[in-house]
Amino acid sequence: MAAEIARTGGSPEVRASHADRDRAVDVLRVAAGDGRLTLEELEERLETALSARTVGELAVLTADLPAAAGPASGEAEDVLRIRQEGASTRRGDGWVVPRRLEIRSAWGEVTLDFTDAVITHDTLDIDLDLRAGALKLLTRPGVVVDTGGLGMSCSEFKARRPVDAPVLLRIRITGEIHYGQVVVRPPRRGFGRKGATA
């Protein structure tokens, strides 16, 4: 960010624009996804970034972080496609959440585990075409799900009430589901798993 100010000939006292704040937020989210910031540090810096008045204040928040890659990094990688029939697919263990996910599934189950996922964007759009199967979203505090654009036929939506927390990721599900279900819940904790209690 400080390098951007120097290149554009700006001054740290110049008032920050919405675009300046958005760029700082992108750098912070990517850094958190890379493990450079803890969740607490991310929340603290995001709050400061969104209320920053000058580009100098924003530069301080990102001075110890590498700059986020620009659009030239390849938007094709921003879309993940899952196509299956009669099978099960699972994404977990630190998978990188894309901007957009296209799911085409029949007679199978798709599980997306967000508990240890690398979240680099604030929104995930899921385009769903599910027939006779299930989509399971294992969430953590800060992950919210919106199914307002999802058409359902002989199907059900089950969700546990989310824990109050700052929103890190908003998942918007659109498309259609026939004879299936969408389940949103935290991961189960059992014997032999991390964080299990007796």
Coordinates of C-alpha atoms in Angstrom, one line a residue:
M1 CA 0.0 0.0 0.0
A2 CA 2.8 2.4 0.8
A3 CA 4.4 1.6 -2.5
E4 CA 1.1 2.3 -4.3
I5 CA 1.0 5.8 -2.6
A6 CA 4.6 6.5 -3.8
R7 CA 3.8 5.3 -7.4
T8 CA 0.7 7.4 -7.8
G9 CA 2.4 10.5 -6.3
G10 CA -0.1 10.6 -3.5
S11 CA 0.5 11.9 0.0
P12 CA -0.3 10.0 3.3
E13 CA -2.5 13.0 4.3
V14 CA -4.7 12.6 1.2
R15 CA -8.3 11.5 2.0
A16 CA -8.9 7.8 1.4
S17 CA -11.6 6.9 -1.2
H18 CA -13.9 3.8 -1.0
A19 CA -11.6 2.2 -3.6
D20 CA -8.5 2.8 -1.3
R21 CA -10.3 1.2 1.6
D22 CA -11.4 -1.8 -0.6
R23 CA -7.8 -2.4 -1.7
A24 CA -6.6 -2.4 1.9
V25 CA -9.4 -4.8 2.9
D26 CA -8.4 -7.2 0.0
V27 CA -4.7 -7.1 1.2
L28 CA -5.8 -7.9 4.7
R29 CA -8.1 -10.8 3.7
V30 CA -5.5 -12.4 1.5
A31 CA -2.9 -12.1 4.3
A32 CA -5.3 -13.8 6.8
G33 CA -5.9 -16.5 4.2
D34 CA -2.2 -17.0 3.9
G35 CA -1.8 -17.3 7.7
R36 CA 0.0 -14.0 8.1
L37 CA -2.7 -12.5 10.3
T38 CA -4.7 -14.2 13.1
L39 CA -8.5 -13.9 13.1
E40 CA -8.3 -11.3 15.9
E41 CA -5.7 -9.2 14.0
L42 CA -7.8 -9.4 10.9
E43 CA -11.0 -8.2 12.7
E44 CA -9.1 -5.4 14.3
R45 CA -7.4 -4.2 11.1
L46 CA -10.6 -4.5 9.1
E47 CA -12.4 -2.3 11.5
T48 CA -9.7 0.3 11.4
A49 CA -9.5 0.1 7.6
L50 CA -13.2 0.7 7.1
S51 CA -13.0 3.8 9.3
A52 CA -9.7 5.2 7.9
R53 CA -9.8 8.8 6.8
T54 CA -6.4 9.0 5.0
V55 CA -4.3 6.8 2.7
G56 CA -1.6 7.1 5.3
E57 CA -3.8 5.3 7.9
L58 CA -4.4 2.5 5.4
A59 CA -0.7 2.2 4.6
V60 CA 0.1 1.6 8.2
L61 CA -2.3 -1.4 8.3
T62 CA -0.7 -3.1 5.4
A63 CA 2.9 -2.0 5.6
D64 CA 4.1 -5.4 7.0
L65 CA 2.1 -7.4 4.4
P66 CA 2.8 -8.3 0.7
A67 CA 0.5 -6.5 -1.8
A68 CA -2.5 -8.4 -3.0
A69 CA -2.2 -9.7 -6.6
G70 CA -4.2 -7.7 -9.1
P71 CA -6.8 -9.0 -11.6
A72 CA -4.0 -10.2 -13.8
S73 CA -3.5 -13.1 -11.5
G74 CA -6.2 -14.9 -13.5
E75 CA -9.9 -14.8 -12.9
A76 CA -10.3 -18.4 -14.3
E77 CA -9.0 -19.6 -10.9
D78 CA -11.8 -17.7 -9.2
V79 CA -14.3 -20.3 -10.4
L80 CA -14.4 -23.9 -9.1
R81 CA -16.6 -26.5 -10.9
I82 CA -17.9 -29.7 -9.3
R83 CA -19.7 -32.1 -11.6
Q84 CA -20.6 -35.6 -10.3
E85 CA -23.2 -38.3 -10.6
G86 CA -23.7 -41.1 -8.0
A87 CA -20.6 -40.0 -6.0
S88 CA -19.5 -37.8 -3.1
T89 CA -17.2 -34.9 -3.1
R90 CA -15.6 -33.1 -0.1
R91 CA -13.6 -29.9 0.1
G92 CA -11.8 -29.3 3.4
D93 CA -8.5 -29.2 5.2
G94 CA -7.4 -25.7 4.3
W95 CA -9.0 -25.5 0.8
V96 CA -9.0 -22.1 -0.9
V97 CA -12.5 -20.7 -1.2
P98 CA -13.1 -19.3 -4.7
R99 CA -15.3 -16.3 -5.6
R100 CA -17.7 -18.6 -7.5
L101 CA -18.6 -22.3 -7.3
E102 CA -20.6 -24.2 -9.9
I103 CA -22.1 -27.5 -8.6
R104 CA -23.8 -30.0 -10.8
S105 CA -24.6 -33.1 -8.8
A106 CA -27.1 -36.0 -9.2
W107 CA -27.5 -38.9 -6.7
G108 CA -24.6 -37.8 -4.6
E109 CA -23.4 -35.5 -1.8
V110 CA -21.2 -32.4 -1.8
T111 CA -19.6 -31.3 1.5
L112 CA -17.9 -28.0 1.8
D113 CA -16.1 -27.6 5.1
F114 CA -15.3 -23.9 5.9
T115 CA -13.9 -24.6 9.4
D116 CA -10.2 -24.5 8.2
A117 CA -10.8 -23.0 4.8
V118 CA -8.7 -20.2 3.4
I119 CA -11.1 -17.3 2.8
T120 CA -9.7 -14.6 0.6
H121 CA -12.9 -13.0 -0.6
D122 CA -15.9 -11.7 1.4
T123 CA -18.5 -13.4 -0.8
L124 CA -18.9 -16.9 -2.3
D125 CA -21.6 -17.3 -5.0
I126 CA -22.7 -20.9 -5.4
D127 CA -24.7 -21.8 -8.6
L128 CA -26.3 -25.1 -7.7
D129 CA -28.1 -27.7 -9.8
L130 CA -28.7 -30.6 -7.3
R131 CA -30.9 -33.6 -8.0
A132 CA -31.6 -36.3 -5.5
G133 CA -28.7 -35.5 -3.2
A134 CA -27.3 -33.2 -0.6
L135 CA -25.2 -30.1 -0.2
K136 CA -23.6 -29.8 3.3
L137 CA -22.0 -26.7 4.4
L138 CA -19.9 -27.0 7.6
T139 CA -19.5 -23.5 8.9
R140 CA -17.7 -21.5 11.5
P141 CA -18.5 -18.2 13.2
G142 CA -18.5 -15.4 10.7
V143 CA -19.8 -17.6 7.8
V144 CA -23.4 -16.8 6.8
V145 CA -25.5 -18.5 4.2
D146 CA -28.2 -16.9 2.0
T147 CA -30.6 -19.2 0.0
G148 CA -33.0 -16.5 -1.1
G149 CA -32.2 -17.2 -4.8
L150 CA -32.5 -21.0 -4.5
G151 CA -35.5 -22.7 -6.1
M152 CA -36.5 -25.9 -4.3
S153 CA -38.8 -28.7 -5.5
C154 CA -39.6 -31.5 -3.0
S155 CA -36.5 -30.5 -1.1
E156 CA -35.6 -29.1 2.3
F157 CA -33.2 -26.6 3.9
K158 CA -31.8 -27.3 7.4
A159 CA -29.7 -24.7 9.2
R160 CA -28.5 -24.2 12.7
R161 CA -28.8 -20.7 14.1
P162 CA -25.4 -19.0 13.4
V163 CA -23.2 -17.7 16.2
D164 CA -23.1 -13.9 16.4
A165 CA -19.7 -12.8 14.9
P166 CA -18.4 -10.4 12.4
V167 CA -19.1 -11.6 8.9
L168 CA -16.0 -13.0 7.2
L169 CA -17.8 -14.8 4.3
R170 CA -21.3 -14.5 2.9
I171 CA -22.3 -17.5 0.9
R172 CA -25.1 -16.8 -1.7
I173 CA -26.7 -20.0 -3.1
T174 CA -28.8 -19.7 -6.3
G175 CA -30.0 -22.3 -8.8
E176 CA -32.3 -25.3 -8.3
I177 CA -32.6 -28.4 -6.1
H178 CA -34.9 -31.3 -6.7
Y179 CA -35.5 -34.1 -4.3
G180 CA -32.6 -33.2 -2.1
Q181 CA -31.5 -31.1 0.8
V182 CA -29.1 -28.3 1.8
V183 CA -27.7 -28.6 5.3
V184 CA -25.8 -25.8 7.1
R185 CA -24.3 -26.6 10.4
P186 CA -21.0 -26.5 12.4
P187 CA -18.8 -29.6 12.2
R188 CA -19.6 -32.4 14.6
R189 CA -17.1 -33.0 17.4
G190 CA -16.6 -36.6 18.4
F191 CA -14.1 -38.9 20.0
G192 CA -10.7 -38.8 18.4
R193 CA -11.2 -35.4 16.7
K194 CA -9.5 -32.2 17.6
G195 CA -11.3 -30.2 20.2
A196 CA -13.4 -33.1 21.3
T197 CA -14.7 -33.0 24.8
A198 CA -15.4 -36.0 27.0

